[in-house]
Coordinates of C-alpha atoms in Angstrom, one line a residue:
X2 CA 109.7 137.3 126.0
X3 CA 108.0 139.6 123.9
X4 CA 108.6 137.3 121.0
X5 CA 107.4 134.3 122.8
X6 CA 104.2 136.3 123.9
X7 CA 103.5 137.4 120.3
X8 CA 103.8 133.9 119.1
X9 CA 101.5 132.5 121.9
X10 CA 99.1 135.5 121.0
X11 CA 98.7 134.7 116.9
X12 CA 98.5 131.0 117.6
X13 CA 95.8 131.6 120.2
X14 CA 94.2 133.6 117.7
X15 CA 94.6 131.1 115.0
X16 CA 93.1 128.4 117.2
X17 CA 90.2 130.8 118.1
X18 CA 89.2 131.2 114.8
X19 CA 88.7 127.3 114.2
X20 CA 85.6 125.9 114.7
X21 CA 85.3 123.4 117.5
X22 CA 86.1 119.7 116.3
X23 CA 83.5 117.5 116.1
X24 CA 83.6 114.4 118.0
X25 CA 87.0 114.2 119.7
X26 CA 87.1 110.5 120.1
X27 CA 85.5 109.5 116.7
X28 CA 85.8 111.5 113.8
X29 CA 85.2 110.1 110.1
X30 CA 85.9 112.2 107.4
X31 CA 84.2 111.0 104.1
X32 CA 85.3 111.5 100.4
X33 CA 84.7 110.4 97.0
X34 CA 87.5 109.5 94.4
X35 CA 87.6 108.5 90.7
X36 CA 91.2 107.6 90.1
X37 CA 92.3 104.2 91.4
X38 CA 96.0 103.6 92.6
X39 CA 97.9 100.9 91.0
X40 CA 100.5 100.1 93.7
X41 CA 101.0 100.1 97.4
X42 CA 104.7 100.3 96.8
X43 CA 105.7 103.6 98.0
X44 CA 109.5 102.6 97.2
X45 CA 108.5 102.6 93.6
X46 CA 105.9 104.7 92.8
X47 CA 106.0 108.4 91.2
X48 CA 102.1 109.2 91.1
X49 CA 100.3 111.9 93.3
X50 CA 97.7 109.5 94.5
X51 CA 100.1 107.0 95.9
X52 CA 102.0 109.5 97.2
X53 CA 99.3 110.8 99.4
X54 CA 98.3 107.0 100.5
X55 CA 102.1 106.6 101.7
X56 CA 102.1 110.0 103.3
X57 CA 99.4 108.8 105.8
X58 CA 100.8 105.1 106.6
X59 CA 104.4 105.7 106.5
X60 CA 106.4 108.1 108.9
X61 CA 109.6 109.6 107.8
X62 CA 112.7 110.7 109.8
X63 CA 111.4 114.4 109.8
X64 CA 108.2 115.9 109.4
X65 CA 107.1 119.7 108.9
X66 CA 104.4 121.6 111.3
X67 CA 101.5 123.6 110.1
X68 CA 103.9 126.6 109.9
X69 CA 106.4 124.8 107.7
X70 CA 109.1 124.1 110.6
X71 CA 110.9 121.1 110.5
X72 CA 110.2 118.6 113.3
X73 CA 111.6 115.3 114.8
X74 CA 109.7 112.2 113.5
X75 CA 111.1 108.7 113.4
X76 CA 114.3 110.8 114.1
X77 CA 114.4 112.3 117.5
X78 CA 117.8 114.2 116.6
X79 CA 120.4 114.6 113.9
X80 CA 124.0 115.8 113.5
X81 CA 125.7 117.0 110.3
X82 CA 129.4 116.6 109.9
X83 CA 130.4 119.0 107.3
X84 CA 134.0 117.5 107.0
X85 CA 132.8 114.2 106.4
X86 CA 129.6 115.1 104.6
X87 CA 127.6 112.7 106.9
X88 CA 124.2 113.2 108.6
X89 CA 123.8 111.0 111.7
X90 CA 120.2 110.5 112.8
X91 CA 119.1 109.3 116.3
X92 CA 115.9 107.1 116.0
X93 CA 113.2 107.1 118.4
X94 CA 112.8 103.5 120.2
X95 CA 108.9 103.5 120.6
X96 CA 108.0 103.5 116.7
X97 CA 106.9 100.4 115.6
X98 CA 105.5 98.6 112.4
X99 CA 102.0 97.2 112.2
X100 CA 99.9 94.9 110.1
X101 CA 96.7 96.0 108.5
X102 CA 94.9 94.8 111.5
X103 CA 96.9 96.8 113.7
X104 CA 98.9 94.0 115.2
X105 CA 102.5 95.0 116.3
X106 CA 105.0 93.3 113.9
X107 CA 108.2 95.0 115.0
X108 CA 110.1 98.0 115.9
X109 CA 111.2 100.6 113.5
X110 CA 115.0 100.6 113.3
X111 CA 118.0 101.8 111.3
X112 CA 118.1 98.8 109.4
X113 CA 114.7 99.6 108.1
X114 CA 116.2 102.5 106.1
X115 CA 119.3 100.4 105.0
X116 CA 116.6 97.8 103.6
X117 CA 114.7 100.5 101.8
X118 CA 118.0 101.9 100.1
X119 CA 119.0 98.5 98.9
X120 CA 115.6 97.8 97.5
X121 CA 115.4 101.3 95.5
X122 CA 119.0 101.0 94.4
X123 CA 118.2 97.5 92.8
X124 CA 117.5 98.5 89.3
X125 CA 115.4 95.2 88.9
X126 CA 112.8 96.9 91.1
X127 CA 112.3 99.9 88.9
X128 CA 111.8 102.5 91.6
X129 CA 110.7 105.6 89.8
X130 CA 112.6 108.0 92.6
X131 CA 115.7 106.0 92.5
X132 CA 117.6 109.0 90.9
X133 CA 116.6 111.2 93.5
X134 CA 118.2 108.9 95.8
X135 CA 121.3 108.3 94.0
X136 CA 121.9 111.7 92.9
X137 CA 122.8 112.7 96.7
X138 CA 124.2 109.7 98.3
X139 CA 127.9 108.6 98.0
X140 CA 128.2 105.5 96.2
X141 CA 124.6 105.0 95.2
X142 CA 124.7 105.7 91.6
X143 CA 127.3 103.2 91.1
X144 CA 125.8 100.6 93.1
X145 CA 122.4 101.2 91.2
X146 CA 124.1 100.9 87.8
X147 CA 125.9 97.6 88.8
X148 CA 122.5 96.2 89.4
X149 CA 121.0 97.2 86.0
X150 CA 121.2 95.2 82.9
X151 CA 123.0 96.6 80.0
X152 CA 121.5 97.2 76.7
X153 CA 122.5 95.4 73.7
X154 CA 125.9 96.0 72.8
X155 CA 126.8 97.9 76.0
X156 CA 129.4 96.9 78.4
X157 CA 127.9 95.9 82.0
X158 CA 128.9 98.3 84.9
X159 CA 131.0 97.2 87.5
X160 CA 129.0 95.1 90.3
X161 CA 129.5 97.1 93.3
X162 CA 129.8 96.2 97.1
X163 CA 127.0 97.4 99.6
X164 CA 129.7 98.6 101.8
X165 CA 130.6 101.5 98.9
X166 CA 127.1 102.9 99.5
X167 CA 126.5 105.7 102.0
X168 CA 124.0 104.3 104.1
X169 CA 124.9 102.7 107.1
X170 CA 123.2 101.5 110.4
X171 CA 125.5 102.3 113.4
X172 CA 123.4 100.4 115.7
X173 CA 119.7 99.6 115.8
X174 CA 118.8 103.3 116.4
X175 CA 121.5 105.1 114.8
X176 CA 121.3 106.0 111.0
X177 CA 123.9 107.7 109.1
X178 CA 123.9 108.9 105.4
X179 CA 127.1 110.0 103.8
X180 CA 126.4 112.6 100.8
X181 CA 128.4 112.5 97.6
X182 CA 128.8 116.4 97.7
X183 CA 127.4 119.2 100.0
X184 CA 123.6 119.2 99.7
X185 CA 122.2 122.3 101.7
X186 CA 118.7 121.2 101.1
X187 CA 119.1 117.5 102.2
X188 CA 116.9 117.6 105.3
X189 CA 113.9 118.4 102.9
X190 CA 114.4 115.6 101.1
X191 CA 113.6 113.3 103.8
X192 CA 109.8 113.5 103.8
X193 CA 110.1 112.0 100.1
X194 CA 109.0 108.6 99.5
X195 CA 112.8 107.3 98.6
X196 CA 113.8 108.3 102.0
X197 CA 111.0 106.3 104.0
X198 CA 111.8 102.9 105.7
X199 CA 110.7 99.3 105.0
X200 CA 111.0 96.4 107.4
X201 CA 113.6 94.0 105.7
X202 CA 112.0 90.8 107.1
X203 CA 108.7 91.7 106.0
X204 CA 110.1 92.5 102.4
X205 CA 111.7 89.2 102.1
X206 CA 108.7 87.6 103.4
X207 CA 106.5 89.1 100.8
X208 CA 109.1 89.0 97.8
X209 CA 107.3 90.1 94.5
X210 CA 104.0 90.6 96.3
X211 CA 105.2 93.6 98.4
X212 CA 103.1 96.5 97.6
X213 CA 100.8 94.7 95.0
X214 CA 97.6 96.7 95.1
X215 CA 95.4 93.6 95.6
X216 CA 95.6 93.4 99.5
X217 CA 96.3 95.7 102.2
X218 CA 98.5 93.1 103.7
X219 CA 101.1 93.7 101.2
X220 CA 102.7 96.4 103.2
X221 CA 103.5 97.2 106.7
X222 CA 102.5 100.4 108.5
X223 CA 104.5 102.8 110.8
X224 CA 102.7 106.3 110.1
X225 CA 99.4 107.9 111.3
X226 CA 96.9 105.5 109.7
X227 CA 96.5 101.9 108.3
X228 CA 94.8 101.1 105.5
X229 CA 92.3 98.9 107.1
X230 CA 89.9 98.5 104.0
X231 CA 91.3 98.1 100.7
X232 CA 88.9 97.2 97.9
X233 CA 89.9 98.8 94.5
X234 CA 87.3 100.7 92.6
X235 CA 84.9 100.4 95.7
X236 CA 86.5 101.6 98.9
X237 CA 89.5 103.0 101.0
X238 CA 89.3 103.1 104.6
X239 CA 92.2 104.7 106.8
X240 CA 92.1 104.0 110.4
X241 CA 94.3 105.8 113.2
X242 CA 97.1 103.6 114.1
X243 CA 96.7 103.4 118.0
X244 CA 100.3 102.1 118.1
X245 CA 101.8 105.1 116.3
X246 CA 104.2 107.0 118.6
X247 CA 102.5 110.2 118.0
X248 CA 98.7 108.9 118.1
X249 CA 97.7 111.6 120.6
X250 CA 98.1 114.4 117.7
X251 CA 96.1 112.0 115.1
X252 CA 92.3 113.7 115.5
X253 CA 90.6 112.1 112.7
X254 CA 90.1 108.7 113.5
X255 CA 88.8 107.3 110.3
X256 CA 89.1 108.5 106.6
X257 CA 86.5 106.9 104.2
X258 CA 87.0 107.1 100.6
X259 CA 84.6 105.9 98.2
X260 CA 85.0 105.2 94.4
X261 CA 82.8 106.7 91.8
X262 CA 83.8 107.3 88.5
X263 CA 81.6 110.5 88.5
X264 CA 83.2 111.9 91.6
X265 CA 83.8 115.2 90.3
X266 CA 80.4 115.8 89.0
X267 CA 77.9 114.2 91.9
X268 CA 80.3 115.3 95.1
X269 CA 79.1 118.9 95.3
X270 CA 75.4 117.6 95.8
X271 CA 76.5 114.7 98.2
X272 CA 78.5 117.4 100.1
X273 CA 75.4 119.6 100.3
X274 CA 73.3 116.8 101.6
X275 CA 75.9 116.0 104.2
X276 CA 76.8 112.4 102.9
X277 CA 80.4 113.3 102.4
X278 CA 82.8 116.1 103.8
X279 CA 84.7 117.2 101.1
X280 CA 84.0 118.2 97.6
X281 CA 85.7 119.9 94.2
X282 CA 83.6 123.1 93.3
X283 CA 83.8 124.1 89.6
X284 CA 83.4 127.5 88.7
X285 CA 79.7 127.5 87.8
X286 CA 78.8 125.8 90.9
X287 CA 80.9 128.2 93.1
X288 CA 78.9 131.2 91.4
X289 CA 75.6 129.6 92.1
X290 CA 76.6 128.6 95.8
X291 CA 78.0 132.2 96.5
X292 CA 74.7 133.9 95.1
X293 CA 72.6 131.7 97.4
X294 CA 72.5 132.7 101.0
X295 CA 71.7 128.9 101.9
X296 CA 75.0 127.8 100.2
X297 CA 77.3 130.9 100.3
X298 CA 79.1 129.8 103.5
X299 CA 79.6 126.3 102.3
X300 CA 82.7 127.0 100.4
X301 CA 85.8 129.0 100.9
X302 CA 88.9 129.7 98.6
X303 CA 91.3 126.8 97.8
X304 CA 94.6 127.3 99.9
X305 CA 97.7 127.3 97.8
X306 CA 99.3 124.9 100.5
X307 CA 101.7 123.1 97.9
X308 CA 103.9 124.3 95.0
X309 CA 102.5 122.1 92.2
X310 CA 103.3 123.9 88.8
X311 CA 101.2 123.5 85.9
X312 CA 102.5 123.8 82.3
X313 CA 101.3 122.6 78.7
X314 CA 103.9 120.3 77.3
X315 CA 104.7 119.5 73.5
X316 CA 105.5 116.2 73.1
X317 CA 108.7 115.5 71.1
X318 CA 108.3 111.7 71.4
X319 CA 104.8 111.1 69.8
X320 CA 103.5 107.3 70.4
X321 CA 99.6 108.0 69.5
X322 CA 97.5 106.2 66.9
X323 CA 98.3 106.9 63.2
X324 CA 95.0 108.7 62.8
X325 CA 96.2 111.6 64.7
X326 CA 99.5 111.8 62.1
X327 CA 102.3 111.2 64.5
X328 CA 104.9 111.7 61.7
X329 CA 103.5 115.1 60.7
X330 CA 103.5 116.2 64.4
X331 CA 107.3 115.3 64.6
X332 CA 107.7 117.9 61.6
X333 CA 105.6 120.4 63.5
X334 CA 106.5 120.2 66.9
X335 CA 110.3 120.5 65.9
X336 CA 109.8 123.9 64.4
X337 CA 110.2 126.7 66.9
X338 CA 108.1 129.1 65.1
X339 CA 105.1 126.5 65.3
X340 CA 105.7 126.2 68.9
X341 CA 106.1 129.9 69.5
X342 CA 102.8 130.5 67.5
X343 CA 100.7 128.4 70.1
X344 CA 102.8 129.9 73.0
X345 CA 102.0 133.2 72.2
X346 CA 98.7 132.4 70.9
X347 CA 97.7 130.7 74.0
X348 CA 95.1 133.3 76.3
X349 CA 96.0 131.5 79.7
X350 CA 93.8 134.0 81.4
X351 CA 90.9 132.7 79.6
X352 CA 91.7 129.3 79.9
X353 CA 92.5 129.7 83.7
X354 CA 88.8 131.1 84.3
X355 CA 87.6 127.5 84.1
X356 CA 89.7 127.1 87.6
X357 CA 89.5 130.7 88.9
X358 CA 87.1 132.7 87.7
X359 CA 87.1 135.5 90.1
X360 CA 90.9 136.2 90.0
X361 CA 92.5 134.0 87.6
X362 CA 95.8 136.1 87.2
X363 CA 96.4 135.4 91.1
X364 CA 97.4 131.7 90.4
X365 CA 99.2 132.3 87.2
X366 CA 102.9 132.5 86.6
X367 CA 105.3 132.4 83.7
X368 CA 108.0 130.1 84.9
X369 CA 108.2 126.2 85.8
X370 CA 109.2 127.2 89.6
X371 CA 106.4 128.9 91.3
X372 CA 107.4 132.2 93.0
X373 CA 108.3 132.1 96.4
X374 CA 109.5 128.5 96.5
X375 CA 113.6 129.5 97.2
X376 CA 115.2 132.9 97.4
X377 CA 118.6 134.1 98.1
X378 CA 119.2 137.3 100.5
X379 CA 115.5 138.2 99.8
X380 CA 115.6 137.9 95.9
X381 CA 113.0 135.2 94.7
X382 CA 114.5 132.5 92.4
X383 CA 111.9 133.4 89.8
X384 CA 113.5 136.8 89.6
X385 CA 117.1 135.8 89.1
X386 CA 119.3 135.3 86.1
X387 CA 117.7 134.7 82.7
X388 CA 114.3 134.1 84.4
X389 CA 113.8 137.7 85.7
X390 CA 112.9 139.0 82.4
X391 CA 110.4 136.1 81.8
X392 CA 108.9 136.9 85.1
X393 CA 108.8 140.6 84.7
X394 CA 106.6 140.0 81.6
X395 CA 103.5 139.8 83.7
X396 CA 100.9 137.1 83.6
X397 CA 99.6 138.3 80.2
X398 CA 101.7 136.6 77.7
X399 CA 99.1 136.2 75.2
X400 CA 100.2 138.4 72.1
X401 CA 98.2 138.0 69.1
X402 CA 100.2 139.9 66.7
X403 CA 103.2 137.8 67.6
X404 CA 101.3 134.5 67.3
X405 CA 100.2 135.4 63.9
X406 CA 103.7 136.3 62.9
X407 CA 105.1 133.0 64.2
X408 CA 102.3 131.5 62.4
X409 CA 103.3 133.2 58.9
X410 CA 106.9 132.1 59.5
X411 CA 105.8 128.5 60.6
X412 CA 103.7 127.8 57.4
X413 CA 106.4 128.4 55.1
X414 CA 108.9 126.3 56.9
X415 CA 106.5 123.5 57.6
X416 CA 105.6 123.5 53.9
X417 CA 109.2 123.4 52.7
X418 CA 109.7 120.5 55.3
X419 CA 106.8 118.4 53.9
X420 CA 104.4 118.9 56.5
X421 CA 100.8 118.8 55.8
X422 CA 98.4 121.5 57.1
X423 CA 96.5 121.8 59.4
X424 CA 98.5 120.0 61.9
X425 CA 96.5 117.8 63.9
X426 CA 97.2 118.2 67.7
X427 CA 96.0 115.5 69.9
X428 CA 95.1 117.1 73.5
X429 CA 93.9 114.5 76.1
X430 CA 92.4 115.0 79.7
X431 CA 91.6 113.2 82.6
X432 CA 87.7 112.9 82.9
X433 CA 88.1 112.6 86.5
X434 CA 89.4 115.8 87.2
X435 CA 87.1 118.8 87.6
X436 CA 87.4 121.4 84.9
X437 CA 90.0 119.6 82.7
X438 CA 87.6 118.7 80.0
X439 CA 86.2 122.2 79.9
X440 CA 89.5 124.2 79.9
X441 CA 90.5 121.9 77.0
X442 CA 87.3 123.0 75.3
X443 CA 88.2 126.6 76.0
X444 CA 91.9 126.2 74.5
X445 CA 90.8 124.5 71.4
X446 CA 88.2 127.1 70.6
X447 CA 90.6 130.0 71.6
X448 CA 93.6 128.9 69.7
X449 CA 91.7 127.6 66.4
X450 CA 89.9 130.9 66.6
X451 CA 93.0 132.9 66.3
X452 CA 95.5 130.8 64.4
X453 CA 92.7 129.2 62.0
X454 CA 91.3 125.8 61.5
X455 CA 93.7 125.8 58.2
X456 CA 96.5 125.9 60.4
X457 CA 95.8 123.5 63.4
X458 CA 93.2 120.9 64.3
X459 CA 93.4 120.4 68.1
X460 CA 91.3 117.1 68.8
X461 CA 90.1 117.0 72.6
X462 CA 90.1 113.5 73.8
X463 CA 89.1 112.0 77.1
X464 CA 91.4 109.7 78.4
X465 CA 91.1 106.9 81.2
X466 CA 90.0 108.4 84.7
X467 CA 92.2 105.6 86.6
X468 CA 95.7 104.8 85.1
X469 CA 95.9 108.1 83.1
X470 CA 99.3 109.1 83.7
X471 CA 100.5 105.5 82.7
X472 CA 98.1 105.2 79.6
X473 CA 98.5 108.6 78.3
X474 CA 101.5 111.0 79.4
X475 CA 104.0 108.4 80.1
X476 CA 103.3 106.4 77.1
X477 CA 103.4 109.5 74.9
X478 CA 99.9 109.3 73.6
X479 CA 99.4 113.0 73.2
X480 CA 100.7 115.9 71.4
X481 CA 100.0 118.9 73.6
X482 CA 99.2 118.2 77.3
X483 CA 98.5 120.0 80.5
X484 CA 101.0 118.2 82.8
X485 CA 102.0 119.2 86.7
X486 CA 104.9 118.5 88.9
X487 CA 105.4 118.9 92.7
X488 CA 108.6 119.5 94.3
X489 CA 110.5 116.7 96.0
X490 CA 113.1 119.1 98.0
X491 CA 114.0 122.6 98.7
X492 CA 116.2 123.6 95.5
X493 CA 115.5 124.5 91.9
X494 CA 116.9 121.2 90.5
X495 CA 113.7 119.4 91.7
X496 CA 112.1 121.2 88.8
X497 CA 114.2 119.9 86.4
X498 CA 113.2 116.4 86.9
X499 CA 110.3 116.1 84.7
X500 CA 112.6 117.1 81.6
X501 CA 115.8 115.2 82.5
X502 CA 115.6 111.9 81.8
X503 CA 111.8 111.9 82.6
X504 CA 108.7 110.8 81.1
X505 CA 107.2 114.1 80.4
X506 CA 107.9 115.8 76.8
X507 CA 111.1 114.1 76.1
X508 CA 113.0 117.4 75.3
X509 CA 116.2 115.6 74.6
X510 CA 114.4 114.3 71.3
X511 CA 114.2 117.8 70.0
X512 CA 117.4 117.3 67.8
X513 CA 117.7 121.1 66.8
X514 CA 118.5 121.8 70.6
X515 CA 121.4 119.1 70.8
X516 CA 125.1 120.3 70.5
X517 CA 127.7 119.1 67.8
X518 CA 128.2 115.9 69.7
X519 CA 124.4 115.2 69.8
X520 CA 124.2 115.7 73.4
X521 CA 121.0 117.8 74.7
X522 CA 121.8 121.6 75.3
X523 CA 119.2 121.6 78.2
X524 CA 121.0 118.5 79.7
X525 CA 124.2 120.3 79.7
X526 CA 122.8 123.5 81.2
X527 CA 121.3 121.4 84.1
X528 CA 124.4 119.4 84.6
X529 CA 126.3 122.7 84.8
X530 CA 124.1 124.1 87.5
X531 CA 123.8 120.7 89.5
X532 CA 127.7 120.9 89.8
X533 CA 127.6 124.0 91.6
X534 CA 127.5 123.3 95.2
X535 CA 129.5 125.8 97.1
X536 CA 127.7 129.2 96.0
X537 CA 124.0 129.0 96.2
X538 CA 123.5 132.4 94.3
X539 CA 125.6 130.8 91.4
X540 CA 123.7 127.6 91.6
X541 CA 120.6 129.3 91.3
X542 CA 121.3 131.4 88.5
X543 CA 122.6 128.5 86.6
X544 CA 119.4 126.6 87.2
X545 CA 117.6 130.0 86.1
X546 CA 119.5 129.7 82.6
X547 CA 118.3 126.0 82.2
X548 CA 114.6 126.9 83.0
X549 CA 114.6 130.0 80.7
X550 CA 116.0 127.8 77.7
X551 CA 112.9 125.5 77.7
X552 CA 110.5 128.7 77.9
X553 CA 112.1 130.6 75.5
X554 CA 112.3 127.8 73.0
X555 CA 108.8 127.2 73.8
X556 CA 109.2 123.5 74.8
X557 CA 106.6 124.2 77.4
X558 CA 104.3 126.5 78.0
X559 CA 104.0 127.6 81.8
X560 CA 100.6 127.9 83.2
X561 CA 100.3 128.4 86.9
X562 CA 99.1 126.5 90.1
X563 CA 96.8 124.0 89.5
X564 CA 94.1 124.6 91.9
X565 CA 92.1 128.1 92.6
X566 CA 88.6 129.2 93.0
X567 CA 86.8 127.4 95.9
X568 CA 86.4 124.1 97.7
X569 CA 84.1 122.7 99.9
X570 CA 85.3 120.9 103.0
X571 CA 84.9 120.2 106.5
X572 CA 89.0 120.5 107.2
X573 CA 90.8 123.6 108.6
X574 CA 93.3 124.1 105.6
X575 CA 95.5 125.9 108.2
X576 CA 95.9 122.8 110.5
X577 CA 97.8 120.5 108.1
X578 CA 101.4 120.1 107.8
X579 CA 102.8 122.7 105.5
X580 CA 106.0 122.5 103.0
X581 CA 106.2 123.3 99.5
X582 CA 108.2 120.0 98.9
X583 CA 107.7 116.5 99.6
X584 CA 104.5 114.9 100.9
X585 CA 103.8 116.9 103.9
X586 CA 100.9 118.7 102.5
X587 CA 99.0 115.2 102.1
X588 CA 98.8 114.1 105.8
X589 CA 95.7 114.3 107.6
X590 CA 97.7 114.1 111.0
X591 CA 97.3 117.1 113.2
X592 CA 93.9 118.0 111.3
X593 CA 90.5 118.0 113.0
X594 CA 87.1 117.6 111.5
X595 CA 85.0 120.7 111.9
X596 CA 81.1 120.8 113.1
X597 CA 80.2 122.7 110.0
X598 CA 82.4 124.2 107.1
X599 CA 84.8 127.1 107.0
X600 CA 83.1 130.2 105.4
X601 CA 85.2 132.4 103.1
X602 CA 85.2 135.4 105.8
X603 CA 86.5 132.7 108.4
X604 CA 88.9 131.4 105.6
X605 CA 90.5 134.7 105.2
X606 CA 90.6 135.4 109.3
X607 CA 92.4 132.0 109.8
X608 CA 94.7 133.0 107.0
X609 CA 95.5 136.3 108.3
X610 CA 96.2 134.6 111.8
X611 CA 98.4 131.8 110.3
X612 CA 100.7 134.4 108.5
X613 CA 101.2 136.5 111.7
X614 CA 102.0 133.4 113.8
X615 CA 104.5 132.2 110.9
X616 CA 105.9 135.4 110.9
X617 CA 106.5 135.6 114.6
X618 CA 108.0 132.2 114.7
X619 CA 110.4 133.2 111.8
X620 CA 111.3 136.4 113.8
X621 CA 111.8 134.5 117.1
X622 CA 114.4 132.1 115.1
X623 CA 116.5 135.3 113.9

């Protein structure tokens, strides 16, 4: 009884600190955006903006509440049979698909998850998340390979029958997944896009037009919102889905997103004038507003609600123009001392001041996987095995003496290898992202100032604000680039995805780190870790070895969280769904629109109350 009272007291305290929501019946949340989405097809996409859209228009089998507790969603209940490696989900019978105008199309059934699986596992559809799905579902990878087109000279894979795949609709409202091996984090995967449903009849009706980003009528909706208006590079409007099974917990009735290529620049002023309800605040504006009593209470610290990690990636497969000397870059980037001179020479604290001018060290870490993501027996993953000494270095990895020593060694080796100095380093940025351009300039000036312009020539160049990932990162049109990655499920293997058969910096092309058979050493370390399923401690330590390999060889430079500093918003950050993986943090369901912004003092009061309530829930569960 005491535990229950404690939980209720903490929750009441948290609710009491929240400002009264505006317009309980009609509440519109208005924002600007500068990066346009390229597809509505949530079964194929792998971009953050498109995940955020899918999160709000498509429900998943489970969801997470604001304290990070898993809750029923499209599935009312589930059971796990360890002997047969099966998860069986009982679906609710009041969930429906609707069209963009809100008209009910059909009920959501178990067959919709089978239809989605068939679509994802057809290689012709080029799903960017198919590998996540087939990595855990029995028979799924073999089926997928059987649909693929073999490369020239390669034997085709056997075509497999669908019945060999571990996805079954036992009846209209009973869904079963059979796993390929024990997957202790399987439930945490279910909020990801590759486990979302799709209506098979609608999919067949639309054919190649399904999800094409020309009309909001090219998908159906079963989530909290429908995309009622979709005018690319003009406006997106989400309207509350009145037919949603949980509509009573959707409080913001309309989300209006207006396109402006200068969104990051003009948002603060429009926010101050009350024309929009959210704005990115860079360090300069934050300092100005905080020093002015009239604006100090308009902003509050950014909440680290997700576990997106940021890192500088060296590109081992350059595809940029000849003017930037890609062949010369190949020689340089494959030299370990050259990469280490950049690694040790980068003053990350100085670079992070652009993001958080008050306390940059608080959002920095030395690993790819952020701290507090997963742990075993109270030991954080980043403190396990080979990662422990890297974590224990502290955030100040900048070492001027070491950087210059690496430079001296690299100059001799690069000269002998035929490289031309200074090495041109193309570093691109997205102009639509607040502070990125400024950070690139800081990095350029700081590294060139330390290592010398006779050694490196960092070329800072703006990429497109829309389609940046496709045009720059995935196309390999960079030498050094700040990248990010968000976890898809609660296991360290999720942070290997960018570097394992991914489209980040192609470490497998760093031939000096291939074994005697020409296979990537890093891939081998990841494979060995993934194969451990019966001992979580051994599994985590094996992943720590793989992650440490990337860092110790300076194939990447870990940076920290991507956000910090301050934000302006009429949303309460502690009402949103909370999970360090998947798309939960992108959902507006459960959030209310505040009459006035949350100030810094109110933010910390609410944060303390949230921590107390979450701790009380955890204690009650023991």
